[in-house]
Amino acid sequence: MTQKRGARAVLASATVATGLVAGVWYAFACAVMPALSRSEDRTYVEVMQNINEVIENPVFFAGFFGALILTAVSAWQLRRTPTGRWVTAALILYVLVFLVTSAANVPLNNELAAAGAPDNIADPGAVRESFEDPWVLWNIVRALLTTAALVCLWRATSLLRAAHHPAGGQTSAYLASDAGSRASR
């Protein structure tokens, strides 16, 4: 029972961490980047440089790497179960998120940082032009992948809960049977 409880806790933690990361990408896709697109080029570059610097913090990294690690641990714990297939699918999707972030978004962030202080950039429009559209596109890709991973983890959680409560969520044999008076149910 303790092992099952531990597996449920890891799966729940993986689901929460993945949801938090999906929310970050979603917020960028539907609010941050559209708002920044209204900015003047130099302001855009400055704000994105600031965001890219500030987001590298222990809280974000805990969620970003935690989602990967917890999903991998959960996939291992549940590897021979129908639930495990959903967790493995989530892990594959999240590995793709990690690859997109590492291969596309981070290099774009690094190029933006290498452009230097916004006040010293001769052509901030050119810097923005090489950054904005590809970064937004890859952010949307990782938002969709992370959301798909979250859906897989949610499904796994639902299956695990149903397996733990096979009587439709009723845990009491008394309540599941016809025994006892209706007044006591």
mmCIF file of C-alpha atoms in Angstrom:
data_model
loop_
_atom_site.group_PDB
_atom_site.id
_atom_site.type_symbol
_atom_site.label_atom_id
_atom_site.label_comp_id
_atom_site.label_asym_id
_atom_site.label_seq_id
_atom_site.Cartn_x
_atom_site.Cartn_y
_atom_site.Cartn_z
ATOM 1 C CA MET A 1 0.000 0.000 0.000
ATOM 2 C CA THR A 2 2.855 2.393 0.839
ATOM 3 C CA GLN A 3 4.470 1.707 -2.553
ATOM 4 C CA LYS A 4 1.178 2.476 -4.321
ATOM 5 C CA ARG A 5 0.781 5.628 -2.257
ATOM 6 C CA GLY A 6 4.325 6.656 -3.195
ATOM 7 C CA ALA A 7 3.628 6.058 -6.890
ATOM 8 C CA ARG A 8 0.453 8.150 -6.647
ATOM 9 C CA ALA A 9 2.369 10.965 -4.928
ATOM 10 C CA VAL A 10 5.073 10.986 -7.605
ATOM 11 C CA LEU A 11 2.470 10.957 -10.384
ATOM 12 C CA ALA A 12 0.544 13.779 -8.718
ATOM 13 C CA SER A 13 3.737 15.808 -8.305
ATOM 14 C CA ALA A 14 4.703 15.212 -11.944
ATOM 15 C CA THR A 15 1.248 16.354 -13.011
ATOM 16 C CA VAL A 16 1.442 19.550 -10.954
ATOM 17 C CA ALA A 17 4.962 20.377 -12.166
ATOM 18 C CA THR A 18 4.004 19.755 -15.782
ATOM 19 C CA GLY A 19 0.898 21.902 -15.360
ATOM 20 C CA LEU A 20 2.970 24.752 -13.970
ATOM 21 C CA VAL A 21 5.387 24.608 -16.911
ATOM 22 C CA ALA A 22 2.521 24.391 -19.407
ATOM 23 C CA GLY A 23 1.099 27.491 -17.731
ATOM 24 C CA VAL A 24 4.359 29.394 -18.191
ATOM 25 C CA TRP A 25 4.477 28.642 -21.923
ATOM 26 C CA TYR A 26 0.743 29.399 -22.229
ATOM 27 C CA ALA A 27 1.138 32.764 -20.498
ATOM 28 C CA PHE A 28 3.942 33.675 -22.885
ATOM 29 C CA ALA A 29 1.884 32.556 -25.902
ATOM 30 C CA CYS A 30 -1.343 34.342 -25.056
ATOM 31 C CA ALA A 31 -0.235 37.377 -23.034
ATOM 32 C CA VAL A 32 3.463 38.161 -22.670
ATOM 33 C CA MET A 33 4.539 37.938 -26.301
ATOM 34 C CA PRO A 34 1.410 39.602 -27.751
ATOM 35 C CA ALA A 35 1.866 42.467 -25.270
ATOM 36 C CA LEU A 36 5.555 42.781 -26.109
ATOM 37 C CA SER A 37 4.770 42.783 -29.826
ATOM 38 C CA ARG A 38 3.209 46.221 -29.278
ATOM 39 C CA SER A 39 6.517 47.588 -27.983
ATOM 40 C CA GLU A 40 9.152 49.601 -29.790
ATOM 41 C CA ASP A 41 12.122 47.488 -30.934
ATOM 42 C CA ARG A 42 14.606 48.642 -28.283
ATOM 43 C CA THR A 43 12.033 48.151 -25.505
ATOM 44 C CA TYR A 44 11.152 44.710 -26.849
ATOM 45 C CA VAL A 45 14.808 43.620 -26.823
ATOM 46 C CA GLU A 46 15.383 45.027 -23.347
ATOM 47 C CA VAL A 47 12.316 43.387 -21.810
ATOM 48 C CA MET A 48 13.040 39.992 -23.407
ATOM 49 C CA GLN A 49 16.648 40.163 -22.226
ATOM 50 C CA ASN A 50 15.371 40.905 -18.722
ATOM 51 C CA ILE A 51 12.826 38.081 -18.829
ATOM 52 C CA ASN A 52 15.424 35.612 -20.082
ATOM 53 C CA GLU A 53 17.756 36.603 -17.274
ATOM 54 C CA VAL A 54 15.141 36.585 -14.501
ATOM 55 C CA ILE A 55 13.492 33.287 -15.473
ATOM 56 C CA GLU A 56 16.730 31.451 -14.720
ATOM 57 C CA ASN A 57 15.906 30.963 -11.052
ATOM 58 C CA PRO A 58 15.508 28.029 -8.666
ATOM 59 C CA VAL A 59 11.700 28.177 -8.651
ATOM 60 C CA PHE A 60 11.405 27.936 -12.438
ATOM 61 C CA PHE A 61 14.149 25.306 -12.678
ATOM 62 C CA ALA A 62 12.457 23.214 -9.970
ATOM 63 C CA GLY A 63 9.303 23.048 -12.064
ATOM 64 C CA PHE A 64 11.002 22.701 -15.445
ATOM 65 C CA PHE A 65 13.464 19.975 -14.445
ATOM 66 C CA GLY A 66 11.153 18.570 -11.760
ATOM 67 C CA ALA A 67 8.471 17.815 -14.348
ATOM 68 C CA LEU A 68 10.988 15.823 -16.373
ATOM 69 C CA ILE A 69 12.478 13.948 -13.422
ATOM 70 C CA LEU A 70 9.172 13.233 -11.678
ATOM 71 C CA THR A 71 7.540 12.050 -14.901
ATOM 72 C CA ALA A 72 10.510 9.750 -15.564
ATOM 73 C CA VAL A 73 10.325 8.322 -12.033
ATOM 74 C CA SER A 74 6.567 7.853 -12.359
ATOM 75 C CA ALA A 75 6.973 6.146 -15.748
ATOM 76 C CA TRP A 76 9.444 3.737 -14.134
ATOM 77 C CA GLN A 77 7.209 3.079 -11.121
ATOM 78 C CA LEU A 78 4.153 2.397 -13.281
ATOM 79 C CA ARG A 79 5.961 0.792 -16.231
ATOM 80 C CA ARG A 80 3.991 -2.468 -16.303
ATOM 81 C CA THR A 81 0.526 -0.993 -15.914
ATOM 82 C CA PRO A 82 -2.009 0.558 -18.276
ATOM 83 C CA THR A 83 -1.435 3.789 -16.360
ATOM 84 C CA GLY A 84 2.266 3.538 -17.132
ATOM 85 C CA ARG A 85 1.621 3.823 -20.863
ATOM 86 C CA TRP A 86 0.047 7.234 -20.347
ATOM 87 C CA VAL A 87 2.932 8.351 -18.134
ATOM 88 C CA THR A 88 5.440 7.095 -20.707
ATOM 89 C CA ALA A 89 3.618 9.058 -23.416
ATOM 90 C CA ALA A 90 3.806 12.140 -21.174
ATOM 91 C CA LEU A 91 7.517 11.540 -20.653
ATOM 92 C CA ILE A 92 8.151 11.321 -24.405
ATOM 93 C CA LEU A 93 6.204 14.544 -24.955
ATOM 94 C CA TYR A 94 8.062 16.313 -22.161
ATOM 95 C CA VAL A 95 11.430 15.145 -23.491
ATOM 96 C CA LEU A 96 10.406 16.827 -26.760
ATOM 97 C CA VAL A 97 9.625 19.994 -24.754
ATOM 98 C CA PHE A 98 13.067 19.796 -23.217
ATOM 99 C CA LEU A 99 14.658 19.337 -26.659
ATOM 100 C CA VAL A 100 12.709 22.232 -28.217
ATOM 101 C CA THR A 101 13.672 24.477 -25.321
ATOM 102 C CA SER A 102 17.337 23.423 -25.493
ATOM 103 C CA ALA A 103 17.670 23.451 -29.274
ATOM 104 C CA ALA A 104 15.497 26.443 -30.196
ATOM 105 C CA ASN A 105 14.405 28.798 -27.406
ATOM 106 C CA VAL A 106 17.615 28.840 -25.338
ATOM 107 C CA PRO A 107 19.901 29.474 -28.343
ATOM 108 C CA LEU A 108 17.599 32.324 -29.418
ATOM 109 C CA ASN A 109 17.753 33.708 -25.877
ATOM 110 C CA ASN A 110 21.542 33.462 -25.953
ATOM 111 C CA GLU A 111 21.716 35.294 -29.298
ATOM 112 C CA LEU A 112 19.509 38.030 -27.883
ATOM 113 C CA ALA A 113 21.768 38.376 -24.839
ATOM 114 C CA ALA A 114 24.859 38.450 -27.077
ATOM 115 C CA ALA A 115 23.424 41.479 -28.912
ATOM 116 C CA GLY A 116 24.432 43.474 -25.841
ATOM 117 C CA ALA A 117 22.806 46.306 -23.952
ATOM 118 C CA PRO A 118 19.761 47.590 -25.846
ATOM 119 C CA ASP A 119 21.008 51.199 -25.727
ATOM 120 C CA ASN A 120 24.189 50.117 -27.549
ATOM 121 C CA ILE A 121 22.529 48.072 -30.305
ATOM 122 C CA ALA A 122 22.837 49.876 -33.642
ATOM 123 C CA ASP A 123 19.795 48.170 -35.192
ATOM 124 C CA PRO A 124 17.436 46.809 -32.515
ATOM 125 C CA GLY A 125 14.857 46.114 -35.240
ATOM 126 C CA ALA A 126 17.192 43.589 -36.893
ATOM 127 C CA VAL A 127 17.915 41.950 -33.539
ATOM 128 C CA ARG A 128 14.195 41.694 -32.821
ATOM 129 C CA GLU A 129 13.473 40.433 -36.354
ATOM 130 C CA SER A 130 15.845 37.486 -35.966
ATOM 131 C CA PHE A 131 14.435 36.620 -32.526
ATOM 132 C CA GLU A 132 10.703 37.273 -32.269
ATOM 133 C CA ASP A 133 8.959 35.050 -34.831
ATOM 134 C CA PRO A 134 11.112 31.936 -34.326
ATOM 135 C CA TRP A 135 10.964 32.251 -30.532
ATOM 136 C CA VAL A 136 7.180 32.668 -30.535
ATOM 137 C CA LEU A 137 6.748 29.713 -32.906
ATOM 138 C CA TRP A 138 8.912 27.388 -30.802
ATOM 139 C CA ASN A 139 7.224 28.580 -27.617
ATOM 140 C CA ILE A 140 3.834 27.630 -29.079
ATOM 141 C CA VAL A 141 5.231 24.220 -30.043
ATOM 142 C CA ARG A 142 6.476 23.588 -26.527
ATOM 143 C CA ALA A 143 3.215 24.905 -25.044
ATOM 144 C CA LEU A 144 1.251 22.392 -27.113
ATOM 145 C CA LEU A 145 3.642 19.553 -26.271
ATOM 146 C CA THR A 146 3.586 20.351 -22.550
ATOM 147 C CA THR A 147 -0.202 20.589 -22.571
ATOM 148 C CA ALA A 148 -0.399 17.214 -24.317
ATOM 149 C CA ALA A 149 1.943 15.771 -21.663
ATOM 150 C CA LEU A 150 -0.298 17.250 -18.970
ATOM 151 C CA VAL A 151 -3.364 15.617 -20.531
ATOM 152 C CA CYS A 152 -1.550 12.259 -20.554
ATOM 153 C CA LEU A 153 -0.615 12.667 -16.885
ATOM 154 C CA TRP A 154 -4.180 13.666 -16.041
ATOM 155 C CA ARG A 155 -5.419 10.514 -17.792
ATOM 156 C CA ALA A 156 -2.878 8.420 -15.892
ATOM 157 C CA THR A 157 -4.009 9.996 -12.629
ATOM 158 C CA SER A 158 -7.629 9.215 -13.486
ATOM 159 C CA LEU A 159 -6.802 5.596 -14.296
ATOM 160 C CA LEU A 160 -4.792 5.184 -11.131
ATOM 161 C CA ARG A 161 -7.609 6.672 -9.062
ATOM 162 C CA ALA A 162 -10.164 4.375 -10.750
ATOM 163 C CA ALA A 163 -7.938 1.352 -10.086
ATOM 164 C CA HIS A 164 -7.683 2.371 -6.433
ATOM 165 C CA HIS A 165 -11.456 2.964 -6.202
ATOM 166 C CA PRO A 166 -12.987 0.374 -8.558
ATOM 167 C CA ALA A 167 -16.542 0.942 -7.293
ATOM 168 C CA GLY A 168 -16.822 4.330 -8.980
ATOM 169 C CA GLY A 169 -15.026 6.125 -6.202
ATOM 170 C CA GLN A 170 -16.935 4.463 -3.347
ATOM 171 C CA THR A 171 -14.513 3.167 -0.768
ATOM 172 C CA SER A 172 -17.022 1.668 1.650
ATOM 173 C CA ALA A 173 -18.344 -1.836 0.982
ATOM 174 C CA TYR A 174 -21.308 -0.901 3.168
ATOM 175 C CA LEU A 175 -22.236 2.021 0.933
ATOM 176 C CA ALA A 176 -21.720 -0.052 -2.214
ATOM 177 C CA SER A 177 -24.045 -2.802 -1.028
ATOM 178 C CA ASP A 178 -27.761 -2.952 -0.372
ATOM 179 C CA ALA A 179 -27.121 -3.543 3.328
ATOM 180 C CA GLY A 180 -28.162 -1.040 5.938
ATOM 181 C CA SER A 181 -30.986 1.413 6.008
ATOM 182 C CA ARG A 182 -31.409 4.177 3.476
ATOM 183 C CA ALA A 183 -31.358 6.727 6.283
ATOM 184 C CA SER A 184 -27.802 5.790 7.169
ATOM 185 C CA ARG A 185 -26.567 6.210 3.599
#
